[in-house]
PDB file of C-alpha atoms in Angstrom:
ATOM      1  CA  UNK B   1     188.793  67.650  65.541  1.00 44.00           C
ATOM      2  CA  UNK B   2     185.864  69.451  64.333  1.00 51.00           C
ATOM      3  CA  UNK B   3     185.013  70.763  67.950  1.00 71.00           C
ATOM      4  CA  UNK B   4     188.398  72.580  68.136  1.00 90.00           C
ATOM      5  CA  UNK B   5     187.660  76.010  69.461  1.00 97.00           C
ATOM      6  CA  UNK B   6     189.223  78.525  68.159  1.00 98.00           C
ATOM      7  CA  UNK B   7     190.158  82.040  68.825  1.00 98.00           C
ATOM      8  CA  UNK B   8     192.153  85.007  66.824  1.00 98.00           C
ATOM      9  CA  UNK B   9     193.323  88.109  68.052  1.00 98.00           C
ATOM     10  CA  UNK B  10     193.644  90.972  65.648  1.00 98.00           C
ATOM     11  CA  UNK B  11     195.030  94.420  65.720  1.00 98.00           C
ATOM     12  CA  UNK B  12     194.990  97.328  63.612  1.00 97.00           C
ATOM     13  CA  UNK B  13     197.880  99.218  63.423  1.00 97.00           C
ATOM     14  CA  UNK B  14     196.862 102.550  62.124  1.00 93.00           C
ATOM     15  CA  UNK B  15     199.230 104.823  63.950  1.00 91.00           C
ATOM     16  CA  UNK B  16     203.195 105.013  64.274  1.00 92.00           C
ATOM     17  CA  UNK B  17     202.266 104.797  68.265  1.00 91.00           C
ATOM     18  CA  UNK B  18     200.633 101.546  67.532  1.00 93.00           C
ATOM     19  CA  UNK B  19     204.537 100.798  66.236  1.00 96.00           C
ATOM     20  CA  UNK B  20     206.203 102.534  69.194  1.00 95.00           C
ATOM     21  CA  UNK B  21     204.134 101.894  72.629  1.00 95.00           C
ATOM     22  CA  UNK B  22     202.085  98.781  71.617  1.00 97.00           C
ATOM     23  CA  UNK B  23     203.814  96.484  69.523  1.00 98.00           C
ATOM     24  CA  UNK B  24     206.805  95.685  71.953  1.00 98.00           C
ATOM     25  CA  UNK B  25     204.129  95.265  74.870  1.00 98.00           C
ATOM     26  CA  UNK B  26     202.069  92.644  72.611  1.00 98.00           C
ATOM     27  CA  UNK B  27     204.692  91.030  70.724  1.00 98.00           C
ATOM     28  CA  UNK B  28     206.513  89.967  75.059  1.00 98.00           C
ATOM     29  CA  UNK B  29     203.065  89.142  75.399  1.00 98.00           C
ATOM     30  CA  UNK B  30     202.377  86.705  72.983  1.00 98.00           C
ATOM     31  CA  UNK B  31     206.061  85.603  73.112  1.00 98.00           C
ATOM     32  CA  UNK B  32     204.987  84.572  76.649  1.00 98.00           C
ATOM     33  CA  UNK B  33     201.986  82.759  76.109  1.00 98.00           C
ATOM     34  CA  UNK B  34     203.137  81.119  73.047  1.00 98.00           C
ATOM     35  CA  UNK B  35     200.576  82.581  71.092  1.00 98.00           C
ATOM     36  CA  UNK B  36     200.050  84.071  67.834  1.00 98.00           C
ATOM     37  CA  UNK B  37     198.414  87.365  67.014  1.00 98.00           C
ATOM     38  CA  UNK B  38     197.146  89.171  63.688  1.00 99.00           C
ATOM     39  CA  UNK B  39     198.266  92.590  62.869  1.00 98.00           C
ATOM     40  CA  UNK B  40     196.917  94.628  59.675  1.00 98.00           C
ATOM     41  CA  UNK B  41     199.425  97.343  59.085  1.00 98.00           C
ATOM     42  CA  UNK B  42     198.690 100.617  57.726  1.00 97.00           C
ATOM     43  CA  UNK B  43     201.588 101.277  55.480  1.00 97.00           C
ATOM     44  CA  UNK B  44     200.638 104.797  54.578  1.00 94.00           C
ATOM     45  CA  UNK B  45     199.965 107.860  56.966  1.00 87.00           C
ATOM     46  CA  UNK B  46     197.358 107.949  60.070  1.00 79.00           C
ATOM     47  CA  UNK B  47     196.976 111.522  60.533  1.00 72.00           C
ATOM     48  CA  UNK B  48     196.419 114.439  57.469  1.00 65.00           C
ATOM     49  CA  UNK B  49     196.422 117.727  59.136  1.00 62.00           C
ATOM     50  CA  UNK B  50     193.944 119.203  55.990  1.00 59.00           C
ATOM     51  CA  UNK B  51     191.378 116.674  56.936  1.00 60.00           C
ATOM     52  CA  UNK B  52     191.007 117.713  60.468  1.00 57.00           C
ATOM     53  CA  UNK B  53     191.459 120.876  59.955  1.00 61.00           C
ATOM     54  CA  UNK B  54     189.016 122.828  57.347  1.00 58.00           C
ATOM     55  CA  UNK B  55     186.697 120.746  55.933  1.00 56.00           C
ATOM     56  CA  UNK B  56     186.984 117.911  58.508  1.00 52.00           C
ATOM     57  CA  UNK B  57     186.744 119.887  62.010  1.00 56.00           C
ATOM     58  CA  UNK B  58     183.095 119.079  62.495  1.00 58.00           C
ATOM     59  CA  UNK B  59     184.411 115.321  62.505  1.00 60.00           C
ATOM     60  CA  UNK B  60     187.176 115.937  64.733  1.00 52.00           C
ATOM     61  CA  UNK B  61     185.102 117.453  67.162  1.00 60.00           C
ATOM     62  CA  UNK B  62     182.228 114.902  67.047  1.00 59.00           C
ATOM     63  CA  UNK B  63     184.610 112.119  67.557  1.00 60.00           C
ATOM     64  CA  UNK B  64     186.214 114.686  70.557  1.00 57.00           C
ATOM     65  CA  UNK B  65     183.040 114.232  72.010  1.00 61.00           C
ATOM     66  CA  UNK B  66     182.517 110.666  72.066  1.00 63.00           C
ATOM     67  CA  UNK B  67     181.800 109.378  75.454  1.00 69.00           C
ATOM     68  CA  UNK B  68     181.856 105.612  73.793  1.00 68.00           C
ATOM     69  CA  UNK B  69     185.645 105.599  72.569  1.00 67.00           C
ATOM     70  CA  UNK B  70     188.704 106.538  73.216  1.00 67.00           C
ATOM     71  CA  UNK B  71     189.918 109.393  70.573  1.00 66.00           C
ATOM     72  CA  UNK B  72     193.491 109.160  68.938  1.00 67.00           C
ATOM     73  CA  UNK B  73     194.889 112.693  71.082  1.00 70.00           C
ATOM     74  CA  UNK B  74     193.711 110.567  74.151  1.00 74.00           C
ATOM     75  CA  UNK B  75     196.074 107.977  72.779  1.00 75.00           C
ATOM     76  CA  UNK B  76     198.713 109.484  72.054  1.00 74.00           C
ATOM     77  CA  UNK B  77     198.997 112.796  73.949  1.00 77.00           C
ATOM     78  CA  UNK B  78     198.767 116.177  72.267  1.00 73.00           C
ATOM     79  CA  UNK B  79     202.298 117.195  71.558  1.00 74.00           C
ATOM     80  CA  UNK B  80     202.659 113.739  69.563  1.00 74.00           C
ATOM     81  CA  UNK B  81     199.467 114.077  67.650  1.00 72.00           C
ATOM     82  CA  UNK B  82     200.477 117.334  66.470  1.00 73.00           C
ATOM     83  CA  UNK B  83     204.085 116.338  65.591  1.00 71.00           C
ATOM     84  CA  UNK B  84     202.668 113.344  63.353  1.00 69.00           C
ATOM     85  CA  UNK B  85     200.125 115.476  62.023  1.00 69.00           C
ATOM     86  CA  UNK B  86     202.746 117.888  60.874  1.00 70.00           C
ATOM     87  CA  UNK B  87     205.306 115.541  60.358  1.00 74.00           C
ATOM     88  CA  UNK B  88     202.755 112.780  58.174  1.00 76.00           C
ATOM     89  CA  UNK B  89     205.242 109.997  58.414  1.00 87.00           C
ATOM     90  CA  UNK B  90     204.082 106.722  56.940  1.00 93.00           C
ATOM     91  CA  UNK B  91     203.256 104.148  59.723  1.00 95.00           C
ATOM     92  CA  UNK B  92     204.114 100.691  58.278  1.00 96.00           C
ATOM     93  CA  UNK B  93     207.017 102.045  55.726  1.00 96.00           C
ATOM     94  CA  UNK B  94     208.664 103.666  59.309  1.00 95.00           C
ATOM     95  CA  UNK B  95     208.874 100.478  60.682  1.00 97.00           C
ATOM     96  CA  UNK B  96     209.258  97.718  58.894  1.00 98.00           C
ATOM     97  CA  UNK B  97     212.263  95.539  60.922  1.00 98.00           C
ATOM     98  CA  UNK B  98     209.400  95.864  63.842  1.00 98.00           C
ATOM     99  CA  UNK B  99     206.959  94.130  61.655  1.00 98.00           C
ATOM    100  CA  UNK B 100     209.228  91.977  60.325  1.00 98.00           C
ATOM    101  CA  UNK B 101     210.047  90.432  63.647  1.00 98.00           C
ATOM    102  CA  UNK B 102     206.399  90.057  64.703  1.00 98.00           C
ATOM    103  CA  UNK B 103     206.416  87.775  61.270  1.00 98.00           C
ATOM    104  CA  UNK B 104     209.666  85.793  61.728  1.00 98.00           C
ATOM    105  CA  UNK B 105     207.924  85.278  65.532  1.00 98.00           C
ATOM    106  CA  UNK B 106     204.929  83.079  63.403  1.00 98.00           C
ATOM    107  CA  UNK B 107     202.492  86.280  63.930  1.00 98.00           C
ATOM    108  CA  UNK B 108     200.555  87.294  60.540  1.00 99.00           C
ATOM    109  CA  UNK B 109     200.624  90.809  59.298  1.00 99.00           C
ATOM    110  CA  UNK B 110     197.987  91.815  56.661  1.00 98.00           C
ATOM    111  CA  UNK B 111     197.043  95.149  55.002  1.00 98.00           C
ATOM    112  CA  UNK B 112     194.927  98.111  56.387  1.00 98.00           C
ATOM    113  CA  UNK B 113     193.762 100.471  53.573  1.00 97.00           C
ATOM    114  CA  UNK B 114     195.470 102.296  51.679  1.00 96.00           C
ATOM    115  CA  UNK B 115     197.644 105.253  51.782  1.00 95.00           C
ATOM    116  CA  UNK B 116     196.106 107.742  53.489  1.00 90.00           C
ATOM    117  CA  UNK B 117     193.879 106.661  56.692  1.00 89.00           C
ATOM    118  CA  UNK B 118     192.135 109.379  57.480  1.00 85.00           C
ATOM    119  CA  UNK B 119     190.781 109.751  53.591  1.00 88.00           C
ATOM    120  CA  UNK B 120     189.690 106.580  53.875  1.00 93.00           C
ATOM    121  CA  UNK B 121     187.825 106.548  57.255  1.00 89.00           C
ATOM    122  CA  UNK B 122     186.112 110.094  56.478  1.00 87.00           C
ATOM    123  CA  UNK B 123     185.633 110.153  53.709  1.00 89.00           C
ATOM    124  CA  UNK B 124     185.144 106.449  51.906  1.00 94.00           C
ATOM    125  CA  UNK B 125     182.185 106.638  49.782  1.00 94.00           C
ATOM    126  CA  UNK B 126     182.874 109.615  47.912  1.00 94.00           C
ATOM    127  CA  UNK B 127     186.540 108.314  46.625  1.00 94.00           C
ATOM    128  CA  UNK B 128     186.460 107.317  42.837  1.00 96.00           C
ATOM    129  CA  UNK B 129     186.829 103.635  41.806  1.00 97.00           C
ATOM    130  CA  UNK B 130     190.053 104.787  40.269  1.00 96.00           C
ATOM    131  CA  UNK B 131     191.464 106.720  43.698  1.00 95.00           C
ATOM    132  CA  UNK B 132     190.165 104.055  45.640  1.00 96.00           C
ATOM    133  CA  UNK B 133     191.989 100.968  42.988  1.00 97.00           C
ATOM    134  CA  UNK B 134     195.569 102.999  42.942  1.00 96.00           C
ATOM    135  CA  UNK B 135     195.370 104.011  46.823  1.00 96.00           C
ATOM    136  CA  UNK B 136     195.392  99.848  47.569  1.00 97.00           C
ATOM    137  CA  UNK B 137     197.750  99.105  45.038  1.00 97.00           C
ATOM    138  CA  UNK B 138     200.224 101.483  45.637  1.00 97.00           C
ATOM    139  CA  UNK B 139     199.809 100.390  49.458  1.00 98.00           C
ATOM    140  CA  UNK B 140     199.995  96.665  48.220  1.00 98.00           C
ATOM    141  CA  UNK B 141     203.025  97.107  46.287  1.00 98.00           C
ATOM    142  CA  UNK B 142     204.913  98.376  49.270  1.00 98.00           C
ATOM    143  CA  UNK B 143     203.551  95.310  51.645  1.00 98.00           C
ATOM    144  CA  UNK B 144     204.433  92.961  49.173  1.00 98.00           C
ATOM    145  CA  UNK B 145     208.070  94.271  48.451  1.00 98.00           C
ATOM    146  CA  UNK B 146     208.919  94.145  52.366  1.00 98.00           C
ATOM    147  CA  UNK B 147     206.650  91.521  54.011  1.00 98.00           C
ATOM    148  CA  UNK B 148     205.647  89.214  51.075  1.00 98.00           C
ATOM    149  CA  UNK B 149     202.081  89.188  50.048  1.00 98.00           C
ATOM    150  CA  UNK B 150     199.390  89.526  52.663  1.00 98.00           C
ATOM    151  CA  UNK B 151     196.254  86.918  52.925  1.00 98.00           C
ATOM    152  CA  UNK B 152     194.191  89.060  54.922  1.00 98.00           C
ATOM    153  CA  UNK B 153     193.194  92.920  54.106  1.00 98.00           C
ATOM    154  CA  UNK B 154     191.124  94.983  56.958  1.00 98.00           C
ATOM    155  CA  UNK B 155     189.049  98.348  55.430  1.00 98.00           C
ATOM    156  CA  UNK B 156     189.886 101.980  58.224  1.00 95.00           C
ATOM    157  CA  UNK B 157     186.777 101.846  60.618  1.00 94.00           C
ATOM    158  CA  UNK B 158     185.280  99.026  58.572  1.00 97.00           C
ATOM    159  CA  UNK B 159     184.579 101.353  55.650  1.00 96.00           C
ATOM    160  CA  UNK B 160     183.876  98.838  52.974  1.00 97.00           C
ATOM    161  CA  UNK B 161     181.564  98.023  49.847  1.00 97.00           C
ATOM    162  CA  UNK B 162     181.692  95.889  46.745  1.00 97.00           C
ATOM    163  CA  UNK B 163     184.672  97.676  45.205  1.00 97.00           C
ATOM    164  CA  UNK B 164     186.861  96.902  47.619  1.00 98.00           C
ATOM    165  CA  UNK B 165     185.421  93.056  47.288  1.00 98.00           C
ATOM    166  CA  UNK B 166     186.383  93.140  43.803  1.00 98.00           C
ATOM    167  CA  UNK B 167     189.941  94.545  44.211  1.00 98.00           C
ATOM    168  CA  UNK B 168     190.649  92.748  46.989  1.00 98.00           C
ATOM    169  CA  UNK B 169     189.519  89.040  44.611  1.00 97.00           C
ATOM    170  CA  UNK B 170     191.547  90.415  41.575  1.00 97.00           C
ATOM    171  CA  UNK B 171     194.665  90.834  43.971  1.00 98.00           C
ATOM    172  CA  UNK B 172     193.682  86.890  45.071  1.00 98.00           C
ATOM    173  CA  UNK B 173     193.362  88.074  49.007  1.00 98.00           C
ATOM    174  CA  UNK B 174     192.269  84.947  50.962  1.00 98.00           C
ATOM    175  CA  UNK B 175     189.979  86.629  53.185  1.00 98.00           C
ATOM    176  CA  UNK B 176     188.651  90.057  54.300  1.00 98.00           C
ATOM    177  CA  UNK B 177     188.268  91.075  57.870  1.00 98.00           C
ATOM    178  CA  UNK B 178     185.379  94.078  57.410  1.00 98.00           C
ATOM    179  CA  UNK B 179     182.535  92.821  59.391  1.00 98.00           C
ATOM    180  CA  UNK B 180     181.681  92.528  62.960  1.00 97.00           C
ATOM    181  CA  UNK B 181     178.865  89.985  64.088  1.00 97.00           C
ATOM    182  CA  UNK B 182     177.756  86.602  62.259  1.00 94.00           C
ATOM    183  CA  UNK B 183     179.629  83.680  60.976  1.00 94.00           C
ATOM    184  CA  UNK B 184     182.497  83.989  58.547  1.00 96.00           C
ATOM    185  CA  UNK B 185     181.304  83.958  54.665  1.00 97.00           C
ATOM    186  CA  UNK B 186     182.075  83.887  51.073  1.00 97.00           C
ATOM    187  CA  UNK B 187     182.489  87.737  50.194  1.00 97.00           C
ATOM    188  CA  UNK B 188     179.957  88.799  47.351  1.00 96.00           C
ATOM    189  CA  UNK B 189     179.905  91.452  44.484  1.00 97.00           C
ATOM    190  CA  UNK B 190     177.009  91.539  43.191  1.00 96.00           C
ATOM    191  CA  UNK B 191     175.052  89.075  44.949  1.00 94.00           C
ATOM    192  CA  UNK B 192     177.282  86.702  43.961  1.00 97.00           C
ATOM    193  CA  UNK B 193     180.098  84.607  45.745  1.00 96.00           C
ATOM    194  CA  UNK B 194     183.748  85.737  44.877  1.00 97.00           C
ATOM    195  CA  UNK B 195     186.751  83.408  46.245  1.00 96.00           C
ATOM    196  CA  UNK B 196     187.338  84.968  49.150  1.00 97.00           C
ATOM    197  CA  UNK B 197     186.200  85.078  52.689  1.00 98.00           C
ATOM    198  CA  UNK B 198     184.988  87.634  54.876  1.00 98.00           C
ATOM    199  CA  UNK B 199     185.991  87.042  58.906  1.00 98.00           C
ATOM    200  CA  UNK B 200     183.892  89.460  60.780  1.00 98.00           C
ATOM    201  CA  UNK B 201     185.084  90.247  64.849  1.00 98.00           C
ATOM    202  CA  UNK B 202     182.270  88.193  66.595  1.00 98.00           C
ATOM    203  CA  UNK B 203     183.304  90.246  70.179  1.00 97.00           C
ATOM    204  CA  UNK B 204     183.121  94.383  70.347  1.00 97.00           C
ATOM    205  CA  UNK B 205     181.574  97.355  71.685  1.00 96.00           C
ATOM    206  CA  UNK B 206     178.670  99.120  69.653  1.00 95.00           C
ATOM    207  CA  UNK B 207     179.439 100.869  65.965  1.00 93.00           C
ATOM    208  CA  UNK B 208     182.673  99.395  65.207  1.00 94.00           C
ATOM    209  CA  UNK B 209     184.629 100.239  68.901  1.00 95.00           C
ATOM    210  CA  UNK B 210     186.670  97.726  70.351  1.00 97.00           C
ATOM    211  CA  UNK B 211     185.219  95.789  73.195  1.00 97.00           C
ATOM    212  CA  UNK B 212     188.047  96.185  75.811  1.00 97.00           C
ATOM    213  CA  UNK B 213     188.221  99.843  74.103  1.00 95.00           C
ATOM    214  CA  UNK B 214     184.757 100.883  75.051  1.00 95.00           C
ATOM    215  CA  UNK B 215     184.539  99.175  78.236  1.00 96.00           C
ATOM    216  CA  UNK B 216     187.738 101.246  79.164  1.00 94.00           C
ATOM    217  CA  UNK B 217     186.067 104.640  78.026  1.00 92.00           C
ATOM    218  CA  UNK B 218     182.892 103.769  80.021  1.00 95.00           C
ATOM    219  CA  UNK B 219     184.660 102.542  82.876  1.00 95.00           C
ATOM    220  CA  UNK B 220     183.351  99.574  83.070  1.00 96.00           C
ATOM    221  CA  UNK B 221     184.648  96.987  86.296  1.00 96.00           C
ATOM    222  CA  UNK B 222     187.553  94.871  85.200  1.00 96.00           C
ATOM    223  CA  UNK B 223     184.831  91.660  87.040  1.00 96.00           C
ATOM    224  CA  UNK B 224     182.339  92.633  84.596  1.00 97.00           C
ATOM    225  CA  UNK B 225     184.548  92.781  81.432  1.00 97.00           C
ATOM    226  CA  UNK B 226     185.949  89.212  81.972  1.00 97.00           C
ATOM    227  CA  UNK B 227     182.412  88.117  82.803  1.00 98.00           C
ATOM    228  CA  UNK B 228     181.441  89.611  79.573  1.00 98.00           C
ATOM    229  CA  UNK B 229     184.228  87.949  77.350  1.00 98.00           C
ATOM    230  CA  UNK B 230     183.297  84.686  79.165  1.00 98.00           C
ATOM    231  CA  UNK B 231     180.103  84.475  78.554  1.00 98.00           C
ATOM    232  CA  UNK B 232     181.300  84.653  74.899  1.00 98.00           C
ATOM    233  CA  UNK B 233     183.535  82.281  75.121  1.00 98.00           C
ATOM    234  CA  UNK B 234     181.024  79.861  76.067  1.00 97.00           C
ATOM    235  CA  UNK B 235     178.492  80.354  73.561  1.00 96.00           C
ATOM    236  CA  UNK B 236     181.366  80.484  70.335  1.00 97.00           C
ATOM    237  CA  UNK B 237     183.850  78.119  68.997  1.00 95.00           C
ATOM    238  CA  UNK B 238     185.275  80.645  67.229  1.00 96.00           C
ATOM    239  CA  UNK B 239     186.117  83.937  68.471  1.00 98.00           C
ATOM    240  CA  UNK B 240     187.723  86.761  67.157  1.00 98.00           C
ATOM    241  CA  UNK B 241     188.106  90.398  69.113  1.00 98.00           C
ATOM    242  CA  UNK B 242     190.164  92.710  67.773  1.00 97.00           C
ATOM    243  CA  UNK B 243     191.953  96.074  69.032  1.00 97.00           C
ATOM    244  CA  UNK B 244     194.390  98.473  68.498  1.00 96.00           C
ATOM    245  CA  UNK B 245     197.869  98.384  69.839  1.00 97.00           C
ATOM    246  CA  UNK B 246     197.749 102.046  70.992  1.00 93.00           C
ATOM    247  CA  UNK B 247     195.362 101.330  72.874  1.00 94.00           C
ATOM    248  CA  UNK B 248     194.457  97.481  74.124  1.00 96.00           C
ATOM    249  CA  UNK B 249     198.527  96.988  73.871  1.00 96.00           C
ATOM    250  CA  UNK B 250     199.967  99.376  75.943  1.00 95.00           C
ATOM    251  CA  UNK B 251     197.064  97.737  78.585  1.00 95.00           C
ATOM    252  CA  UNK B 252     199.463  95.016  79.328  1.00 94.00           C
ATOM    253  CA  UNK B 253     197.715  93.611  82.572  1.00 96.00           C
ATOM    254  CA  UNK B 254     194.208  93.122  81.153  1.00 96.00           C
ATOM    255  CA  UNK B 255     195.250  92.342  77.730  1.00 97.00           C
ATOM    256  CA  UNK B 256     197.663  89.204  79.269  1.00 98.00           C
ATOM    257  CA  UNK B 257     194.339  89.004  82.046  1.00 98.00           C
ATOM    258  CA  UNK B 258     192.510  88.245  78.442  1.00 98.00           C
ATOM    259  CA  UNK B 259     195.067  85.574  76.720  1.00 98.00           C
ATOM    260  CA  UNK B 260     194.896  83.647  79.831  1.00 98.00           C
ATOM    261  CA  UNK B 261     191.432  83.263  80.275  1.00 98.00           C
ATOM    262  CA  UNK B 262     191.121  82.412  76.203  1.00 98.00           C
ATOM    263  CA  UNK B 263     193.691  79.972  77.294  1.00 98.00           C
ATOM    264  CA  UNK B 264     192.269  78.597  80.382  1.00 98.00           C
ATOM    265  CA  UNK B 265     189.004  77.715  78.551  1.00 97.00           C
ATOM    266  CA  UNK B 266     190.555  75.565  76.213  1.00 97.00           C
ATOM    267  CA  UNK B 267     190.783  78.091  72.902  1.00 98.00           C
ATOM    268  CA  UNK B 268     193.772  77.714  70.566  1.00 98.00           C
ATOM    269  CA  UNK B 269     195.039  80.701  69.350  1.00 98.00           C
ATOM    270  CA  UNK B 270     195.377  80.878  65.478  1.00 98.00           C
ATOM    271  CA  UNK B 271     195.856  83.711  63.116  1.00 98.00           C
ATOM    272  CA  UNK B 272     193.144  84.771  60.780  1.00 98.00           C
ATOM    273  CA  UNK B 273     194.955  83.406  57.809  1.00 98.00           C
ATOM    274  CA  UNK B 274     194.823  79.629  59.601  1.00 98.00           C
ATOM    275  CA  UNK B 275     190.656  79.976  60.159  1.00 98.00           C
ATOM    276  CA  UNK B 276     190.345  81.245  56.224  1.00 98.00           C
ATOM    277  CA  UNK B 277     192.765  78.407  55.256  1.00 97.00           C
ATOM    278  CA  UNK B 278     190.671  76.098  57.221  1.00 96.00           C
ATOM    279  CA  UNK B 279     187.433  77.698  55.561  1.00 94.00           C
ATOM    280  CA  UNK B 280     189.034  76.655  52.435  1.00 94.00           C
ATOM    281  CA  UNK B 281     189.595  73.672  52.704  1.00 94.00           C
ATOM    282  CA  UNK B 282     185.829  72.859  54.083  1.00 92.00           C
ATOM    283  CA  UNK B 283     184.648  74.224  51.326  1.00 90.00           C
ATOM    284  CA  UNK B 284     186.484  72.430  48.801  1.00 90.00           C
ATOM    285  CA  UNK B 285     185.648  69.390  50.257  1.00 90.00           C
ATOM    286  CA  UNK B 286     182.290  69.727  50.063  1.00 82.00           C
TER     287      UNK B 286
END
């Protein structure tokens, strides 16, 4: 039916301790409420030790200082951020049997950036078209060898402009997910339509911070963030929040406090690729 309400979960995985803490907890999750989730991996590396250090430190302290969200050393601890900043392992390329059982489970994995995740979310607009082209491809290449290719592609801190619109057509991705707020549209370049979508997250907190993210860093009443999510649930048929497993994951009790109240209100969970295949479809029969 037309009226079908539906919602979409999906997750960034940026960090290896997205892999190691939150995955497991989401995937029993979802495994228990029959649902499926989205999760756009970062293949490359999450932390680069020159980019918070040196040029980068008045970042790192700003987002320190942040009362809104909660920073990756909160996440993780210190004596892990400074191993992986040391270390630099690759998040997606570490754990790839992981992933691969989220997708044999029915969930959808798409791609986050590029190679280096930090680069991207720092420093973004001053990248050449070049860096910016090879740093997706090379991260492409690797998703498609070990996953298959990807329908859905999700921009670092939603760090996005017409190039990556372009690249993103010319690699025929179904839909983009760098937008929060509004309804779900044909991505442009140039003013004009290309053939993909964009998905925006219709739930979060301000700037581009998670909504069960910031209400946890403000300290908000558990009553008043269900109130909150319900109150959205009854003014959208379509709802998409989104998270990241380090953080919303490992928060088993309100994340599964979240799935069931989707539930109970009559939502079907879908992946992102299922609302741009529907998208499609509308529009080609129109």
């Amino acid at each position: 039916t037309v009226s079908e309400r539906l919602f979409a979960f999906r997750w960034d995985v940026d960090h290896r301790v997205c892999a190691t803490d939150g995955l497991p907890k989401i995937q029993a999750a979802c495994r228990d409420f029959g649902v499926p989730n989205t999760f756009f991996v970062n293949m490359g590396r999450s932390t680069n030790l020159v980019e918070w250090i040196g040029s980068g430190m008045a970042r790192s302290k700003a987002k320190l200082a942040d009362r809104e969200a909660v920073h990756l050393i909160k996440k993780t601890g210190w004596p892990r951020f400074i191993i992986e900043t040391a270390l630099s392992r690759p998040v997606g390329l570490s754990f790839v049997p992981l992933l691969q059982s989220l997708q044999a489970e029915g969930h959808e994995l798409g791609l986050h950036g590029g190679m280096d995740h930090v680069v991207w979310s720092r420093r973004f607009h001053e990248l050449p078209d070049r860096t910016l082209e090879a740093d997706v491809e090379e991260s492409y290449g690797h998703f498609v060898r070990h996953f298959g290719k990807p329908a859905g592609f999700s921009s670092p801190g939603f760090y996005s402009d017409e190039r990556v619109m372009a690249l993103l057509d010319r690699l025929d991705f179904l839909y983009n997910g760098d937008a929060i707020g509004g309804e779900p549209r044909r991505a442009t370049v140039a003013g004009r339509p290309v053939r993909h979508w964009t998905i925006p997250v219709t739930l979060s907190g301000p700037r581009t911070i998670p909504f069960l993210e910031y209400h946890g860093a403000r300290g908000t009443p558990e009553p008043e963030v269900m109130q909150q999510l319900n109150d959205h649930l009854d003014t959208h048929d379509s709802v998409i929040l989104y998270g990241h497993p380090c953080y919303e994951g490992v928060r088993d009790r309100i994340l599964r406090q979240v799935f069931a109240t989707v539930l109970e209100r009559g939502f079907r969970f879908v992946t992102m690729q299922t609302m741009a295949e529907r998208l499609r479809a509308v529009a080609l029969e129109r």
